[in-house]
XYZ file of C-alpha atoms in Angstrom:
636
model
C 73.545 68.935 -215.385
C 76.513 68.476 -213.063
C 76.998 69.610 -209.499
C 77.719 73.350 -209.103
C 81.248 74.304 -208.046
C 81.530 75.532 -204.444
C 83.457 78.828 -204.468
C 85.612 79.557 -201.418
C 84.638 83.224 -201.711
C 81.024 82.237 -200.905
C 82.125 80.857 -197.509
C 82.517 84.408 -196.257
C 79.064 85.548 -197.451
C 77.432 82.234 -196.428
C 74.406 83.082 -198.588
C 71.230 80.976 -198.942
C 72.289 80.121 -202.492
C 75.639 78.882 -201.195
C 73.863 76.736 -198.576
C 71.619 75.254 -201.284
C 74.626 74.387 -203.453
C 76.316 72.834 -200.422
C 73.188 70.772 -199.721
C 73.259 69.351 -203.260
C 76.830 68.165 -202.662
C 75.882 66.654 -199.297
C 72.914 64.861 -200.862
C 75.183 63.462 -203.579
C 77.643 62.171 -200.950
C 74.808 60.541 -198.984
C 73.537 58.952 -202.182
C 77.020 57.668 -203.025
C 77.515 56.350 -199.482
C 74.230 54.431 -199.562
C 75.036 53.054 -202.993
C 78.481 51.831 -201.870
C 76.953 50.084 -198.877
C 74.461 48.332 -201.126
C 77.163 47.460 -203.627
C 79.371 45.928 -200.932
C 76.443 43.919 -199.598
C 75.657 42.600 -203.082
C 79.314 41.803 -203.698
C 79.574 39.720 -200.518
C 76.433 37.864 -201.469
C 77.928 37.137 -204.867
C 81.114 35.677 -203.339
C 79.354 33.647 -200.622
C 76.621 31.899 -202.595
C 77.441 30.274 -205.923
C 73.961 28.738 -206.129
C 72.460 32.230 -206.120
C 75.074 33.568 -208.529
C 72.715 34.305 -211.384
C 70.245 36.370 -209.352
C 73.056 38.120 -207.464
C 74.739 39.121 -210.722
C 71.474 40.451 -212.090
C 70.887 42.667 -209.067
C 74.502 43.759 -209.022
C 74.310 44.650 -212.704
C 71.033 46.519 -212.211
C 72.530 48.532 -209.355
C 75.432 49.542 -211.540
C 73.182 50.437 -214.446
C 70.938 52.683 -212.349
C 73.671 54.798 -210.794
C 74.704 57.925 -212.693
C 77.760 60.021 -211.925
C 77.403 63.747 -211.451
C 80.598 65.672 -212.029
C 81.484 69.173 -210.875
C 80.968 71.683 -213.696
C 78.495 72.167 -216.534
C 80.209 69.791 -218.983
C 82.332 66.648 -218.963
C 85.596 65.741 -220.655
C 85.860 62.671 -222.844
C 87.603 60.881 -219.965
C 84.798 61.762 -217.538
C 82.173 60.665 -220.072
C 84.032 57.373 -220.455
C 84.187 56.889 -216.684
C 80.528 57.926 -216.255
C 79.301 55.335 -218.739
C 81.640 52.655 -217.351
C 79.069 51.399 -214.813
C 76.605 50.749 -217.638
C 79.354 48.903 -219.557
C 80.094 46.795 -216.492
C 76.387 45.987 -216.146
C 76.270 44.797 -219.773
C 79.224 42.481 -219.186
C 77.633 40.990 -216.078
C 74.341 40.330 -217.880
C 76.239 38.450 -220.623
C 77.752 36.234 -217.912
C 74.409 35.612 -216.193
C 74.032 31.957 -217.311
C 77.686 31.018 -216.769
C 78.893 29.003 -213.818
C 81.942 30.128 -211.887
C 84.087 29.190 -208.942
C 84.321 31.032 -205.647
C 86.164 34.312 -206.107
C 88.780 34.010 -203.371
C 90.272 37.475 -203.718
C 87.022 39.390 -204.251
C 87.141 40.811 -200.734
C 90.602 42.287 -201.198
C 89.965 43.538 -204.725
C 86.461 44.954 -204.328
C 85.080 45.042 -200.802
C 88.101 46.432 -198.941
C 88.775 49.430 -201.284
C 85.095 50.432 -201.315
C 84.868 50.142 -197.524
C 88.047 52.136 -197.192
C 86.750 54.867 -199.516
C 83.403 55.008 -197.738
C 84.871 55.133 -194.233
C 87.967 57.253 -194.842
C 86.714 59.704 -197.468
C 82.937 59.941 -197.101
C 83.297 59.399 -193.340
C 85.782 62.269 -193.145
C 83.345 64.483 -195.076
C 80.566 63.606 -192.608
C 82.829 64.437 -189.649
C 83.680 67.750 -191.322
C 79.941 68.437 -191.752
C 79.318 67.839 -188.047
C 82.094 70.256 -187.196
C 80.750 72.763 -189.729
C 77.176 72.538 -188.374
C 78.465 72.890 -184.822
C 80.521 75.966 -185.697
C 77.567 77.445 -187.631
C 75.347 77.156 -184.564
C 78.090 78.497 -182.303
C 78.842 81.479 -184.551
C 75.191 82.436 -185.043
C 74.536 82.134 -181.321
C 77.542 84.272 -180.380
C 76.614 86.816 -183.072
C 73.044 87.164 -181.845
C 74.197 87.539 -178.268
C 76.772 90.110 -179.348
C 74.303 92.167 -181.332
C 71.985 92.295 -178.354
C 74.623 94.107 -176.268
C 73.529 97.530 -175.220
C 75.368 100.442 -176.754
C 75.352 102.045 -173.342
C 77.918 99.654 -171.959
C 81.481 100.806 -171.398
C 83.574 101.223 -174.554
C 86.225 98.824 -173.231
C 83.583 96.124 -172.738
C 82.214 96.682 -176.231
C 85.659 96.518 -177.803
C 86.442 93.287 -175.987
C 83.127 91.818 -177.161
C 83.876 92.879 -180.745
C 87.256 91.141 -180.599
C 85.714 87.931 -179.302
C 83.131 87.917 -182.103
C 85.859 88.492 -184.711
C 87.754 85.452 -183.413
C 84.635 83.257 -183.565
C 83.804 84.595 -187.047
C 87.312 83.870 -188.329
C 87.231 80.336 -186.905
C 83.820 79.702 -188.502
C 85.159 80.993 -191.840
C 88.196 78.667 -191.691
C 86.044 75.646 -190.778
C 83.714 76.526 -193.677
C 86.639 76.670 -196.127
C 87.991 73.330 -194.942
C 84.565 71.686 -195.193
C 83.988 72.961 -198.750
C 87.463 71.766 -199.720
C 86.808 68.289 -198.255
C 83.387 67.939 -199.918
C 84.772 68.756 -203.357
C 87.803 66.543 -202.797
C 85.581 63.503 -202.082
C 83.380 64.295 -205.096
C 86.465 64.265 -207.322
C 88.033 61.195 -205.685
C 84.998 59.008 -206.302
C 85.587 59.264 -210.052
C 88.590 56.948 -209.772
C 88.645 55.405 -206.263
C 85.084 54.192 -206.763
C 85.282 52.846 -210.307
C 88.799 51.416 -210.129
C 87.930 48.572 -207.667
C 84.958 47.649 -209.854
C 87.218 47.465 -212.883
C 89.694 45.263 -210.977
C 86.850 43.035 -209.743
C 85.526 42.511 -213.236
C 88.994 41.716 -214.517
C 89.218 39.013 -211.827
C 85.913 37.514 -212.928
C 87.220 36.906 -216.425
C 89.910 34.514 -215.174
C 87.250 32.099 -213.865
C 85.307 31.830 -217.089
C 85.950 29.693 -220.114
C 83.457 31.764 -222.051
C 84.842 34.849 -220.280
C 88.010 34.701 -222.365
C 86.110 35.657 -225.515
C 84.115 38.262 -223.627
C 87.314 39.749 -222.214
C 88.648 40.252 -225.744
C 85.477 42.157 -226.660
C 85.812 44.192 -223.486
C 89.500 44.912 -224.067
C 89.095 48.089 -226.106
C 86.775 49.727 -223.608
C 88.925 48.506 -220.713
C 91.963 50.182 -222.289
C 90.027 53.387 -222.888
C 88.647 53.348 -219.344
C 92.060 52.648 -217.800
C 93.514 55.620 -219.668
C 90.531 57.764 -218.663
C 90.925 56.789 -215.011
C 94.630 57.603 -215.103
C 93.990 60.905 -216.880
C 91.294 61.775 -214.342
C 93.618 60.853 -211.468
C 96.404 63.017 -212.933
C 94.027 65.926 -213.439
C 92.719 65.459 -209.905
C 96.202 65.786 -208.435
C 96.816 69.002 -210.366
C 93.355 70.391 -209.637
C 93.563 69.491 -205.949
C 96.842 71.343 -205.490
C 95.413 74.389 -207.288
C 92.239 74.363 -205.183
C 94.238 73.869 -201.978
C 96.487 76.779 -202.947
C 93.416 78.959 -203.561
C 91.997 77.916 -200.179
C 95.218 78.989 -198.452
C 95.107 82.340 -200.243
C 91.511 82.793 -199.142
C 92.482 82.044 -195.547
C 95.367 84.519 -195.592
C 93.586 87.388 -197.333
C 89.884 86.778 -198.048
C 89.170 90.375 -199.027
C 91.440 90.259 -202.087
C 89.925 87.020 -203.384
C 86.229 87.685 -203.014
C 84.140 86.703 -205.994
C 82.886 89.449 -208.291
C 79.238 89.932 -207.345
C 76.444 91.210 -209.618
C 75.218 93.201 -206.623
C 76.642 96.430 -205.263
C 76.376 95.009 -201.739
C 75.090 91.794 -200.194
C 75.152 90.075 -196.836
C 73.169 89.433 -193.674
C 71.196 92.187 -191.890
C 68.783 92.073 -188.957
C 65.533 93.840 -189.854
C 63.278 95.282 -187.162
C 59.713 94.007 -187.533
C 56.722 95.228 -185.568
C 54.665 92.592 -183.744
C 51.425 92.760 -181.757
C 53.346 92.878 -178.491
C 56.374 94.893 -179.491
C 59.129 94.451 -182.041
C 61.505 91.673 -183.040
C 64.691 91.484 -185.081
C 64.612 88.983 -187.963
C 67.737 87.872 -189.789
C 67.654 88.492 -193.561
C 70.061 87.931 -196.408
C 69.940 91.226 -198.278
C 71.177 92.327 -201.687
C 71.342 95.837 -203.142
C 71.794 96.956 -206.741
C 72.820 100.606 -207.043
C 71.670 101.102 -210.655
C 68.094 100.035 -209.974
C 68.203 101.009 -206.266
C 66.557 97.656 -205.572
C 66.864 96.050 -202.132
C 65.925 92.362 -201.820
C 65.427 90.840 -198.364
C 65.292 87.060 -197.869
C 64.493 85.895 -194.297
C 67.038 83.157 -193.640
C 68.732 81.594 -190.630
C 71.818 79.399 -191.141
C 71.070 77.385 -188.010
C 67.735 76.120 -189.277
C 68.982 75.984 -192.864
C 65.695 77.288 -194.264
C 63.802 80.437 -195.142
C 61.704 82.014 -192.413
C 59.168 83.765 -194.629
C 58.545 85.343 -198.024
C 61.105 87.355 -199.963
C 60.550 91.104 -200.142
C 61.938 93.636 -202.613
C 61.713 97.426 -202.285
C 63.132 100.439 -204.118
C 65.465 102.630 -202.060
C 64.522 106.253 -201.456
C 67.044 107.226 -198.783
C 69.456 105.742 -196.236
C 70.280 107.450 -192.943
C 72.547 106.333 -190.120
C 70.692 105.735 -186.861
C 71.925 107.857 -183.976
C 73.512 105.819 -181.195
C 71.376 107.280 -178.457
C 68.128 106.750 -180.386
C 68.102 102.944 -180.256
C 69.263 100.185 -177.923
C 70.913 98.178 -180.699
C 74.296 98.931 -182.270
C 75.262 99.309 -185.940
C 71.767 100.412 -187.042
C 70.600 102.517 -189.987
C 67.194 103.493 -191.379
C 66.035 102.925 -194.932
C 63.084 104.634 -196.638
C 61.522 102.927 -199.646
C 59.613 104.386 -202.563
C 57.081 101.553 -202.665
C 56.648 100.846 -198.939
C 55.377 103.203 -196.224
C 57.317 103.888 -193.073
C 60.964 103.393 -192.163
C 62.811 100.084 -192.266
C 65.372 99.852 -189.459
C 68.260 97.510 -190.154
C 71.146 96.300 -188.015
C 74.494 95.490 -189.634
C 76.893 92.899 -188.252
C 79.588 95.415 -187.300
C 80.510 99.074 -187.592
C 82.573 98.362 -190.693
C 79.706 96.401 -192.211
C 77.359 99.320 -191.616
C 79.761 101.678 -193.356
C 79.878 99.401 -196.387
C 76.088 99.196 -196.599
C 75.691 102.942 -196.246
C 78.403 103.591 -198.801
C 76.611 101.299 -201.264
C 73.256 103.001 -200.593
C 74.751 106.531 -200.729
C 73.952 107.122 -197.052
C 75.472 109.721 -194.769
C 78.357 107.577 -193.567
C 81.878 108.450 -194.748
C 82.838 106.651 -197.952
C 85.665 104.167 -197.833
C 86.943 102.735 -201.060
C 88.061 99.210 -200.238
C 88.618 98.153 -203.814
C 92.198 97.367 -204.673
C 93.660 97.531 -208.117
C 95.397 94.240 -208.445
C 96.238 94.660 -212.102
C 99.863 95.037 -212.934
C 101.298 96.026 -216.259
C 103.324 93.299 -217.912
C 106.679 94.143 -219.386
C 106.200 91.697 -222.241
C 104.395 92.800 -225.389
C 103.335 91.381 -228.750
C 105.806 93.591 -230.591
C 108.858 92.971 -232.760
C 110.959 92.238 -229.672
C 108.358 89.743 -228.428
C 108.231 87.891 -231.740
C 112.024 87.900 -231.877
C 112.260 86.352 -228.389
C 109.810 83.557 -229.212
C 111.541 82.804 -232.528
C 114.944 82.651 -230.869
C 113.697 80.266 -228.192
C 111.918 78.037 -230.719
C 114.939 77.969 -233.018
C 117.263 77.025 -230.154
C 114.954 74.212 -229.013
C 114.435 72.780 -232.501
C 118.101 72.897 -233.491
C 119.674 71.423 -230.368
C 117.041 70.185 -227.911
C 114.022 68.763 -229.721
C 114.718 65.245 -228.401
C 115.364 66.133 -224.751
C 113.130 64.097 -222.439
C 110.496 66.089 -220.579
C 110.854 69.058 -222.913
C 108.794 72.003 -221.521
C 107.853 69.922 -218.447
C 111.242 70.205 -216.744
C 111.717 73.790 -215.545
C 114.925 75.755 -215.413
C 116.484 77.572 -212.461
C 114.470 80.763 -211.935
C 117.470 83.070 -211.609
C 118.903 81.766 -214.902
C 115.519 82.123 -216.617
C 115.161 85.726 -215.474
C 118.696 86.521 -216.576
C 118.089 85.075 -220.056
C 114.834 87.023 -220.387
C 116.497 90.274 -219.389
C 119.078 89.724 -222.122
C 116.484 88.826 -224.757
C 114.225 91.760 -223.841
C 117.061 94.276 -224.016
C 116.358 96.418 -227.130
C 120.089 96.514 -227.856
C 120.293 92.726 -228.279
C 116.777 92.169 -229.658
C 117.829 93.319 -233.140
C 120.486 90.610 -233.430
C 119.967 87.473 -235.512
C 117.266 84.994 -234.630
C 119.728 82.262 -233.746
C 122.055 83.946 -231.258
C 120.995 82.190 -228.011
C 124.346 80.777 -227.016
C 124.892 77.093 -226.368
C 125.785 77.945 -222.764
C 122.065 78.283 -222.024
C 120.433 74.956 -221.135
C 117.361 73.879 -223.087
C 115.247 73.770 -219.912
C 116.226 77.403 -219.258
C 115.190 78.398 -222.794
C 111.851 76.557 -222.625
C 111.114 78.103 -219.223
C 111.960 81.543 -220.634
C 109.485 81.003 -223.483
C 106.686 79.971 -221.100
C 107.507 82.800 -218.681
C 107.400 85.395 -221.478
C 103.952 84.197 -222.535
C 102.770 84.494 -218.919
C 104.262 88.008 -218.713
C 101.995 89.313 -221.477
C 99.346 91.790 -220.220
C 96.727 89.184 -221.099
C 96.868 85.533 -222.205
C 97.733 84.945 -225.848
C 94.228 83.634 -226.547
C 92.708 86.601 -224.658
C 90.431 86.850 -221.634
C 87.397 87.843 -223.720
C 87.519 84.588 -225.714
C 88.446 82.326 -222.779
C 84.900 81.197 -222.024
C 84.180 80.674 -225.740
C 87.213 78.403 -226.158
C 86.215 76.419 -223.052
C 82.636 76.128 -224.343
C 83.955 74.848 -227.693
C 86.029 72.164 -225.942
C 82.901 70.953 -224.122
C 81.053 70.169 -227.353
C 80.349 66.443 -227.722
C 81.291 66.124 -231.399
C 85.014 66.361 -232.206
C 84.384 67.959 -235.605
C 82.225 70.622 -233.955
C 85.004 71.324 -231.446
C 87.565 71.803 -234.221
C 85.216 73.978 -236.291
C 84.326 76.257 -233.367
C 87.946 76.631 -232.256
C 88.872 77.319 -235.906
C 86.385 80.216 -235.955
C 87.554 81.589 -232.602
C 91.218 81.577 -233.601
C 90.408 83.763 -236.615
C 88.606 86.232 -234.362
C 91.808 86.849 -232.400
C 93.832 89.996 -233.180
C 96.342 89.355 -235.944
C 99.433 89.512 -233.742
C 97.949 87.096 -231.249
C 97.042 84.688 -234.037
C 100.500 84.974 -235.623
C 102.327 84.185 -232.402
C 99.857 81.382 -231.613
C 100.483 79.855 -235.054
C 104.248 80.076 -234.575
C 103.925 78.349 -231.196
C 101.534 75.614 -232.428
C 103.754 74.783 -235.415
C 106.628 74.371 -232.983
C 104.634 72.246 -230.517
C 103.484 69.999 -233.364
C 107.158 69.467 -234.200
C 107.848 68.649 -230.539
C 104.945 66.159 -230.477
C 106.230 64.499 -233.668
C 109.364 63.592 -231.700
C 107.488 62.272 -228.658
C 109.162 58.864 -228.846
C 112.426 60.588 -227.901
C 111.276 63.530 -225.762
C 108.215 61.738 -224.245
C 106.117 64.862 -224.844
C 102.852 63.781 -226.465
C 100.135 66.186 -227.582
C 98.291 65.522 -224.300
C 101.400 66.351 -222.242
C 101.929 69.592 -224.162
C 98.271 70.489 -223.557
C 98.804 70.098 -219.800
C 101.869 72.375 -219.958
C 100.503 75.158 -222.183
C 96.740 75.083 -221.473
C 96.856 77.190 -218.273
C 99.367 79.602 -219.871
C 97.565 80.320 -223.141
C 94.023 80.284 -221.699
C 94.442 81.434 -218.097
C 91.202 82.877 -216.625
C 90.855 86.450 -215.454
C 89.594 85.354 -212.031
C 91.054 82.569 -209.887
C 88.032 80.527 -208.806
C 87.247 76.871 -208.167
C 85.139 76.778 -211.347
C 88.097 78.136 -213.336
C 90.369 75.446 -211.879
C 87.842 72.777 -212.851
C 88.007 74.103 -216.428
C 91.774 73.558 -216.674
C 91.130 70.135 -218.226
C 89.187 71.826 -221.041
C 91.966 74.398 -221.554
C 94.286 71.447 -222.149
C 91.863 69.987 -224.700
C 91.795 73.286 -226.636
C 95.594 73.271 -226.909
C 95.570 69.601 -227.971
C 93.128 70.437 -230.790
C 95.263 73.418 -231.885
C 98.389 71.245 -232.072
C 96.757 68.310 -233.853
C 94.918 70.524 -236.373
C 97.335 73.457 -236.671
C 97.616 73.290 -240.454
C 93.868 73.474 -241.025
C 93.158 76.003 -238.275
C 95.851 78.516 -239.208
C 96.181 77.971 -242.976
C 92.508 77.900 -243.972
C 89.703 80.407 -243.451
C 86.635 79.238 -241.506
C 83.457 78.971 -243.551
C 81.706 81.543 -241.377
C 84.199 84.322 -242.162
C 83.603 86.710 -245.115
C 85.220 85.795 -248.489
C 87.668 88.701 -248.222
C 89.285 86.859 -245.322
C 90.993 84.697 -247.957
C 93.078 87.740 -248.893
C 93.832 88.386 -245.242
C 94.966 84.781 -244.784
C 97.327 84.925 -247.803
C 98.924 88.068 -246.439
C 99.096 86.485 -242.993
C 100.880 83.369 -244.382
C 103.289 85.526 -246.337
C 104.409 87.482 -243.304
C 104.346 84.707 -240.683
C 107.907 83.624 -241.367
C 109.375 87.114 -241.410
C 107.847 89.739 -239.105
C 104.484 90.932 -237.783
C 102.849 92.807 -240.690
C 102.302 96.529 -240.379
C 98.919 98.093 -240.907
C 99.886 99.221 -244.413
C 100.756 95.646 -245.465
C 97.318 94.231 -244.684
C 94.756 93.811 -247.497
C 92.030 96.360 -246.743
C 88.732 97.359 -248.323
C 88.237 101.087 -248.843
C 85.122 102.811 -247.574
C 84.651 106.555 -248.108
C 83.156 108.695 -245.405
C 81.339 111.972 -245.821
C 84.615 113.884 -245.516
C 86.728 111.628 -247.675
C 89.727 113.895 -247.900
C 89.979 114.457 -244.162
C 88.680 111.357 -242.401
C 89.189 108.446 -244.771
C 89.012 105.101 -242.959
C 89.729 101.539 -243.882
C 87.816 98.455 -242.739
C 89.471 95.069 -242.616
C 87.545 91.857 -243.456
C 86.583 91.309 -239.816
C 85.037 94.760 -239.514
C 87.596 96.612 -237.340
C 87.967 100.244 -238.379
C 91.539 101.432 -238.801
C 92.705 105.003 -239.269
C 94.245 105.718 -242.658
C 97.650 106.590 -241.230
C 97.672 103.943 -238.496
C 100.944 102.079 -238.146
C 99.935 98.860 -236.375
C 96.987 97.329 -234.605
C 97.483 97.489 -230.871
C 96.922 94.307 -228.928
C 93.727 94.378 -226.926
C 94.138 94.479 -223.212
C 91.491 93.012 -221.003
């Protein structure tokens, strides 16, 4: 199991679960730091003492063999698997060289020791410095918050407002420091996949030059070395893309955290101070609380960020009522009372601010005014999977294949945005959409046409491969066996709505043609996967975990391109036999137009009122009205 992704949205909540996930990352960095120190020490010993070479190599090999990489996410790509097993491969090579004699390795320090020291000091050291800053700000924020919440409500309003402003500034600074620390921790975790292994690979390559027997061993190692070099480069390339995406998300979270909060399974969650009766009075204990409106269940976990641990047992109660506490009835501010069905007495809670109290009372159906803070961020796309949409894609594909298939960087090089938008407006005009499929004039550059095609696909209300299947496609790409990946993706493609599948087939046939000309256009299947993966399989929510899955989106597209004939022209074994008829009809209409409902092969089922409510059922079980014209594309 890999390390859990650290979501920026959790920095705001700062929950116990978030702190636990952060601790696992910190423990992994400490483990890596200790291992690098030991590895450097062993490497110096290896260079300095030829007479102890055999024993030094054995220990060095054992150290490599024992260390296991843990990657972010719940699955690994083929490249990450290759890199993860590389240490064991290196250990095997060193054991085979155990009885060989060798000269002093003059450049071992520059090749191995210096890069590892640099990575440990600059990257892991920077993460440690960020942790110190984060811990310091945590203690500062919690201290200021406690002091602030102890202010008497009887003080002057101007004094209270000034205190509120000061707390908001400290809270915002703590939030920004938390975001930066999470970003740095994940950056170092990703960097170690190549900056750690690459010096080891270079060191081993240097060893081969000093061996007579090593020449033969190097030939045996060559295939894995090539695979590992490619995997390291692929991982580095993915890291650069992922890092920029994660950094962009972090900036968005800084600018407007409310719009990018993670979707929570709870109606409300956050920290509350709960009044507890003691032998000599009362005390206020900090709890992380969650509330679920459907079950009316409140869970309270005593937790203090400063100590980093729980202060007692969890407690869960069922809500009976929630009432705002009158200002003049209690010394504390922002308080409200909760009655529980399964606990006697009243539970008095203190929110972190007036706004926070309103949110809690709104969630618990209390007597505070209701404020709806949810924003509808969905926007209707102007692009659709209709005749005009199919016409646009065909025109773009035809233009590319007739006069630009060999252009270098095809689909990677983007066109000028104003030109792209102008071309799209022309193509989407119903007056021009009915013209022939080949009427994109030569005045339009190929990069403008390819950008228009990609932009149109992104303008669809949902991705072509649909939000509801996004996780299933990603899960299929994470399967270890290549045949299982292809089979699962084959099944998923045939679960897509017919129009989506038709346009996807048209696009994959075209991309396969582009890849067949990669010697001229330099666009291999892998490059096309990088370009179209995020477009065809974009996630519904922008999270760190979703960004980490981009590499698997690319793999899905690679499989679709390489196996397009099988995936689109044959029916998966798991589909009903009648799907063969559906496929034949689908192939017949692919080259002309999207088939209407009346053109699809259907199986008749009679209802109780056959003459009035007759329905048809297609081979995948979707009920269609008898007089329906076309299946509408599902929106998610």
